[in-house]
Amino acid sequence: MDIHFGVDYYPEHWSRDRWETDVRLMEEMGIQVVRLAEFSWHKLEPAEGSYDFEWLDSIIKLLEEHGIKTVLGTPTAAPPAWMIKAHPEIQPVDKFSRVRHFGGRHHDCQSNKTYREYIRRFVEEYSKHYAYNPAVIGWQIDNELGTYFDESCMCPSCTGRFRQWLKEKYKDIAELNKAWGTAFWSQDYNEFEEITPPLLTATGENPSALLDWKRFASDLIVDFAKLQADIIRRNCPGQFITHNYMNFANRVDYYELGKLLDFVSDDIYPAGIWQKQPHQPEHEMAACYDAVRGYKKKNYWMMEQQAGIAGWNIMGRAPAPGEISAWAVQAVAHGADAIVFFRWRTCALGTEQYWHGILGHSGNPGRVYEEIRSLITRFSPVMKEIKGSMPRPEAAMVHSFELNYALDIQPNHPDLDYIGHLMGLYKPLYDRNIQVDFVRETDDLSQYRLVIAPLQYLMTKEIAENYRNYVNRGGNLVLDMRAGVKDEHNICMTEYELPGELRDICGIEIPEYDCLYEKKGKAEYKEEVYEISKWADIIELKGAEPLASFACGFYEGSPVVTVNQYGMGRVWYIGTEGSPEFLDALFEDILSESGVGGIGKSPEGVELSVREKNGKRWLFAINFTDQEKSFKLNGTWRMILGEREKKLQPCETQVYVNDLGAAEDKEETSMKEELLGMSSKELFIVLTEGRDVLLRAKLQNILREHLKHYGKDSFNEEEENVDLRLIVGEYYDGKYNGR
Ligand code: GAL
Ligand code: ZN
């Protein structure tokens, strides 16, 4: 059964008389799955060792009778009061050495052995009970792992485990002293037992120690989840395991956590009170989905998709008619295979009384119910058709939890925010309907025409080599401020001028810089002056060409943006944080020089994005505004949803299909003729100086294939003897398998 739409349901908050009505209303609107019980530990184990699955069995059965499947949550984000009374040490301790007590949720220490034993026993029992229930299709481990108080638990148990983690990493205390730079302020340790978590200090903290603490805290969460994943895997071979992520949250390395899961799930509340209002900007939501798809390089589920006002003690605004649907379709356009709305009915109890669901407090179906019902009716056939399809971007953005940790510890500039900075660089691509994959620094980048690697603050030889190879073989790489500053221990590199390990591919050196503290700067690009902020790298050219220059400071006139030819590729370096206007102007050129085209132009507030499978492509057009909008598509797109051709009503979405790939084929044929018609010398000119970006990119691809085919990893070394004409000929004769 294909599952595409669901709700988060809390039957335990309501009397049983109501269940039948709920389930009937769900069925009538086309709901196919519910997530249940992720906070119901006490209901399932009311006293130690006495289990009560009866209520859950009943509701699962009732749902199944109405054709609705179940995903079960493990309730380990809410250990019950009886457990805390028996073992108060399960409660976590913060950096002020204060206990965080029972009464909310996540009042648990994840390293505590007693707590883990309770989990082990409960999850064994729970998973065995539902292992072969055909109505239960999968499991969600815990809930939003990493959402605790501001820091991770620093209790004695976690202290011991941290020391153990450090011992395994460094073996010898002398190694740790070196890695942490403890010569500073007499911080040397004689033995691991002297080390504590980062408890409140009198003043200042060691950035290297803090970085290891964050790594440790992430590993602990992964290990905590693994305990449950292993049990469920063993007991429930036919059911999937997932976890609900929170987009770019940075308490656990989601790439690592993802290794335990069959697929990733995500929670999003675009109009939450904490978001920029009236809602999180569309490009940021898009970036969230692209990141979520990137964590496992796979389609994902939305496990909590906003369905009403979001709020605890204070409320956010009500989503306007159509908004909930537009947000949900955007998640699909970027790779969601299922949308589960949070929550079914607005809760009358507890902390989340004002976090609204599809039904209000009264339980009567109203506007939102009707909206989601019509969304499900319209989109179910589309979801079926697009199953297994993915966006296939030509551009990628490098994202790293380690960089996020390091820049949280030392933002360099008071307002520098790692994710915010990434979003700024993502926007010019989004605005042009250019899709983006999020990747790790060490991933194979060869499939992308353009890679943007912002804030490459922690640098290793391995990462630098990956970038070098990518560029050498024809990749287009964008690097920027604070690149190559530190080693993996968060210690400043001293061997070279900045950008350290990346200086050769950038063709620049940065002997000096300026923090634009409390002021904005200016930069000039193509005779226009733009705002910049936060940072100014004072660049010396070592082979690169200047593209833009500072129009401020004692370094006025010196380059702020450069481009360098390296091997077959190019590296841009941006020595500042550009304003949206500056980045827009810059990327207009970077994108065209890199041959990244995108799907087509659309008016502001209209997103076009594509998923594809076996050469067939589906285009989602979403109007996020409250006005009618029109847009253009080339003739090969055929409409499969919607009535008005290329006109969208407020919050309307439409879907088009293109099974011909005709536009591409035509381009391909003419490129082939052109390339085959050139001499080796002419081809070399196209490769190195060519201004026809598509042709140049095609040639780069061919050369990449050639290198792969002959197991070479560098173009430079064989540059002399390469006969480009021969290679192009071989390629079109079908000598290389992958096209
Ligand atoms: C999510 C969480 C849900 C619920 C919701 C509303 O972050 O996963 O369990 O708490 O927020 O507060
Ligand atoms: Zn602890």
Coordinates of C-alpha atoms in Angstrom, one line a residue, residues 340-595:
V340 CA 1.6 13.6 8.2
F341 CA -0.2 16.6 9.6
F342 CA 0.4 17.7 13.2
R343 CA -2.1 17.1 14.8
W344 CA -5.5 15.6 14.3
R345 CA -7.5 17.5 16.9
T346 CA -6.4 20.5 19.0
C347 CA -5.6 19.3 22.4
A348 CA -7.6 20.4 25.5
L349 CA -4.9 19.3 27.9
G350 CA -1.4 20.3 29.0
T351 CA 1.4 22.3 27.4
E352 CA 0.1 22.1 23.9
Q353 CA -3.4 23.3 24.3
Y354 CA -2.8 26.1 21.7
W355 CA -1.0 24.0 19.2
H356 CA -3.8 23.6 16.7
G357 CA -4.7 20.7 14.6
I358 CA -7.0 19.9 11.7
L359 CA -9.9 19.9 14.0
G360 CA -10.4 22.6 16.7
H361 CA -11.1 22.0 20.3
S362 CA -14.7 21.3 19.5
G363 CA -13.8 18.4 17.3
N364 CA -16.0 19.6 14.5
P365 CA -14.6 19.5 11.0
G366 CA -14.3 23.1 9.6
R367 CA -12.3 25.1 7.1
V368 CA -8.9 23.4 7.6
Y369 CA -10.5 19.9 7.5
E370 CA -12.0 20.8 4.1
E371 CA -8.8 22.3 2.8
I372 CA -6.7 19.2 3.7
R373 CA -9.4 16.9 2.4
S374 CA -9.4 18.6 -1.0
L375 CA -5.6 18.6 -1.0
I376 CA -5.6 14.9 -0.4
T377 CA -8.2 14.3 -3.2
R378 CA -6.2 16.3 -5.7
F379 CA -2.8 15.1 -4.8
S380 CA -3.2 11.4 -4.1
P381 CA -3.0 10.3 -7.7
V382 CA 0.0 12.6 -8.3
M383 CA 1.8 11.1 -5.2
K384 CA 1.2 7.7 -6.6
E385 CA 2.6 8.6 -10.0
I386 CA 5.7 10.4 -8.8
K387 CA 6.7 7.6 -6.3
G388 CA 10.4 7.0 -6.4
S389 CA 11.2 10.3 -8.2
M390 CA 13.7 12.8 -6.8
P391 CA 14.9 16.2 -7.5
R392 CA 18.2 16.0 -9.5
P393 CA 20.0 19.3 -8.9
E394 CA 23.0 20.5 -10.8
A395 CA 24.1 22.6 -7.9
A396 CA 25.0 21.6 -4.4
M397 CA 25.7 23.3 -1.1
V398 CA 28.1 21.9 1.5
H399 CA 26.6 21.6 5.0
S400 CA 28.4 20.4 8.0
F401 CA 27.4 19.9 11.7
E402 CA 31.0 20.3 12.8
L403 CA 31.1 23.7 11.1
N404 CA 27.9 24.6 12.8
Y405 CA 29.2 23.6 16.2
A406 CA 32.5 25.5 15.7
L407 CA 30.7 28.7 14.6
D408 CA 28.3 28.4 17.4
I409 CA 31.2 28.3 19.8
Q410 CA 33.0 31.2 18.2
P411 CA 30.8 33.1 15.7
N412 CA 33.7 35.4 14.9
H413 CA 31.2 38.2 14.3
P414 CA 28.4 38.6 16.9
D415 CA 25.7 38.1 14.3
L416 CA 27.3 35.5 12.2
D417 CA 24.9 32.5 12.0
Y418 CA 26.1 29.4 10.1
I419 CA 22.7 28.4 8.8
G420 CA 21.6 32.0 8.2
H421 CA 24.7 32.5 6.1
L422 CA 24.0 29.3 4.1
M423 CA 20.4 30.5 3.5
G424 CA 21.7 33.8 2.2
L425 CA 23.8 31.9 -0.5
Y426 CA 20.9 29.6 -1.2
K427 CA 18.5 32.4 -2.0
P428 CA 19.8 33.6 -5.4
L429 CA 19.5 30.0 -6.6
Y430 CA 16.1 29.5 -5.2
D431 CA 14.9 32.8 -6.8
R432 CA 16.0 31.4 -10.2
N433 CA 14.2 28.0 -9.6
I434 CA 17.6 26.3 -9.4
Q435 CA 17.4 23.2 -7.3
V436 CA 20.1 22.4 -4.8
D437 CA 21.4 19.3 -3.0
F438 CA 22.9 19.6 0.5
V439 CA 26.1 17.5 0.7
R440 CA 29.0 16.8 3.2
E441 CA 32.5 18.1 2.6
T442 CA 33.8 14.7 1.8
D443 CA 31.1 13.6 -0.5
D444 CA 31.7 12.9 -4.2
L445 CA 30.9 16.2 -5.8
S446 CA 31.5 15.2 -9.4
Q447 CA 27.9 15.1 -10.5
Y448 CA 27.4 18.8 -9.8
R449 CA 28.2 21.7 -12.1
L450 CA 28.4 24.1 -9.2
V451 CA 29.2 23.5 -5.5
I452 CA 28.9 26.3 -2.9
A453 CA 31.0 25.6 0.2
P454 CA 30.4 28.4 2.7
L455 CA 32.4 29.2 5.8
Q456 CA 34.9 26.4 5.4
Y457 CA 36.2 27.2 8.9
L458 CA 37.5 23.8 10.0
M459 CA 39.7 22.4 7.3
T460 CA 41.6 19.2 6.9
K461 CA 43.9 18.0 4.1
E462 CA 41.3 15.4 3.1
I463 CA 38.5 18.0 2.6
A464 CA 40.8 20.4 0.8
E465 CA 41.9 17.5 -1.5
N466 CA 38.2 16.7 -2.2
Y467 CA 37.6 20.3 -3.3
R468 CA 40.9 20.3 -5.3
N469 CA 40.0 17.2 -7.2
Y470 CA 36.5 18.4 -7.9
V471 CA 37.8 21.7 -9.4
N472 CA 40.7 20.1 -11.2
R473 CA 38.3 17.9 -13.1
G474 CA 36.1 20.8 -14.2
G475 CA 34.0 21.7 -11.1
N476 CA 32.9 25.2 -10.3
L477 CA 33.4 25.9 -6.6
V478 CA 32.4 28.9 -4.5
L479 CA 34.2 29.4 -1.3
D480 CA 34.0 32.3 1.1
M481 CA 35.1 34.1 4.2
R482 CA 36.7 32.3 7.1
A483 CA 37.8 29.4 4.9
G484 CA 40.7 27.3 6.1
V485 CA 41.1 29.1 9.5
K486 CA 41.3 26.1 11.8
D487 CA 42.2 22.5 12.0
E488 CA 39.8 19.7 13.1
H489 CA 40.6 20.4 16.8
N490 CA 39.5 24.0 16.5
I491 CA 43.0 25.3 16.7
C492 CA 44.1 28.1 14.3
M493 CA 46.3 26.9 11.4
T494 CA 49.6 28.7 11.2
E495 CA 51.4 27.0 8.3
Y496 CA 50.2 29.3 5.6
E497 CA 48.3 32.5 5.1
L498 CA 44.6 32.2 4.8
P499 CA 42.7 30.5 3.1
G500 CA 45.3 27.9 4.3
E501 CA 44.9 24.6 2.6
L502 CA 42.6 26.2 0.0
R503 CA 45.0 29.0 -1.1
D504 CA 46.2 27.2 -4.2
I505 CA 42.8 26.5 -5.7
C506 CA 41.7 30.0 -4.8
G507 CA 44.8 31.7 -6.2
I508 CA 44.8 34.2 -3.4
E509 CA 46.3 34.9 0.1
I510 CA 44.6 36.8 2.9
P511 CA 47.3 38.2 5.2
E512 CA 44.8 40.5 7.0
Y513 CA 41.1 40.9 7.6
D514 CA 38.6 43.2 9.3
C515 CA 35.5 42.3 11.4
L516 CA 32.8 44.7 10.3
Y517 CA 31.6 45.0 13.8
E518 CA 28.6 47.4 14.3
K519 CA 28.9 48.6 10.8
K520 CA 28.0 47.6 7.3
G521 CA 30.6 47.9 4.5
K522 CA 30.3 48.4 0.8
A523 CA 31.5 46.6 -2.3
E524 CA 31.6 47.6 -5.9
Y525 CA 30.7 45.1 -8.6
K526 CA 30.3 46.0 -12.2
E527 CA 30.0 49.7 -11.3
E528 CA 27.3 49.1 -8.8
V529 CA 27.8 49.6 -5.1
Y530 CA 26.3 47.0 -2.8
E531 CA 26.1 46.5 1.0
I532 CA 28.2 43.8 2.7
S533 CA 28.4 42.9 6.3
K534 CA 30.3 41.1 9.1
W535 CA 33.6 40.5 7.4
A536 CA 36.2 41.9 5.1
D537 CA 39.0 39.6 3.9
I538 CA 41.9 41.7 2.6
I539 CA 42.9 39.7 -0.3
E540 CA 46.2 39.6 -2.2
L541 CA 46.0 38.1 -5.7
K542 CA 48.2 35.1 -6.4
G543 CA 46.9 34.2 -9.8
A544 CA 43.2 34.8 -9.3
E545 CA 41.3 37.6 -11.1
P546 CA 39.5 40.3 -9.1
L547 CA 35.8 40.6 -9.7
A548 CA 34.5 43.0 -7.1
S549 CA 36.3 45.4 -4.8
F550 CA 35.8 47.0 -1.4
A551 CA 34.3 50.4 -1.4
C552 CA 35.0 51.0 2.3
G553 CA 37.7 50.8 4.9
F554 CA 41.4 51.2 4.7
Y555 CA 41.4 48.4 2.1
E556 CA 39.1 50.3 -0.3
G557 CA 39.7 49.2 -3.8
S558 CA 41.2 45.8 -2.9
P559 CA 39.4 42.7 -4.1
V560 CA 36.5 41.3 -2.2
V561 CA 35.5 38.7 -4.8
T562 CA 37.9 36.7 -6.9
V563 CA 37.8 33.9 -9.5
N564 CA 40.6 31.5 -10.2
Q565 CA 41.1 29.0 -13.0
Y566 CA 42.4 25.7 -11.5
G567 CA 42.8 22.6 -13.7
M568 CA 39.7 22.4 -15.7
G569 CA 37.6 24.2 -13.2
R570 CA 37.1 27.5 -11.4
V571 CA 37.0 28.7 -7.8
W572 CA 35.2 31.9 -6.7
Y573 CA 36.1 33.4 -3.4
I574 CA 33.8 35.8 -1.6
G575 CA 35.6 37.6 1.2
T576 CA 32.5 38.9 3.0
E577 CA 28.8 38.2 3.7
G578 CA 27.0 39.9 0.8
S579 CA 23.7 41.6 1.0
P580 CA 20.9 39.8 -0.9
E581 CA 21.3 42.3 -3.7
F582 CA 25.0 41.7 -4.0
L583 CA 24.7 38.0 -3.9
D584 CA 21.9 38.1 -6.5
A585 CA 24.1 40.1 -8.9
L586 CA 27.1 37.9 -8.2
F587 CA 25.3 34.6 -8.7
E588 CA 23.6 35.8 -11.9
D589 CA 27.2 35.6 -13.3
I590 CA 28.5 32.6 -11.3
L591 CA 25.5 30.5 -12.4
S592 CA 25.8 31.4 -16.0
E593 CA 29.5 30.8 -16.0
S594 CA 28.9 27.4 -14.5
G595 CA 26.3 26.4 -16.9

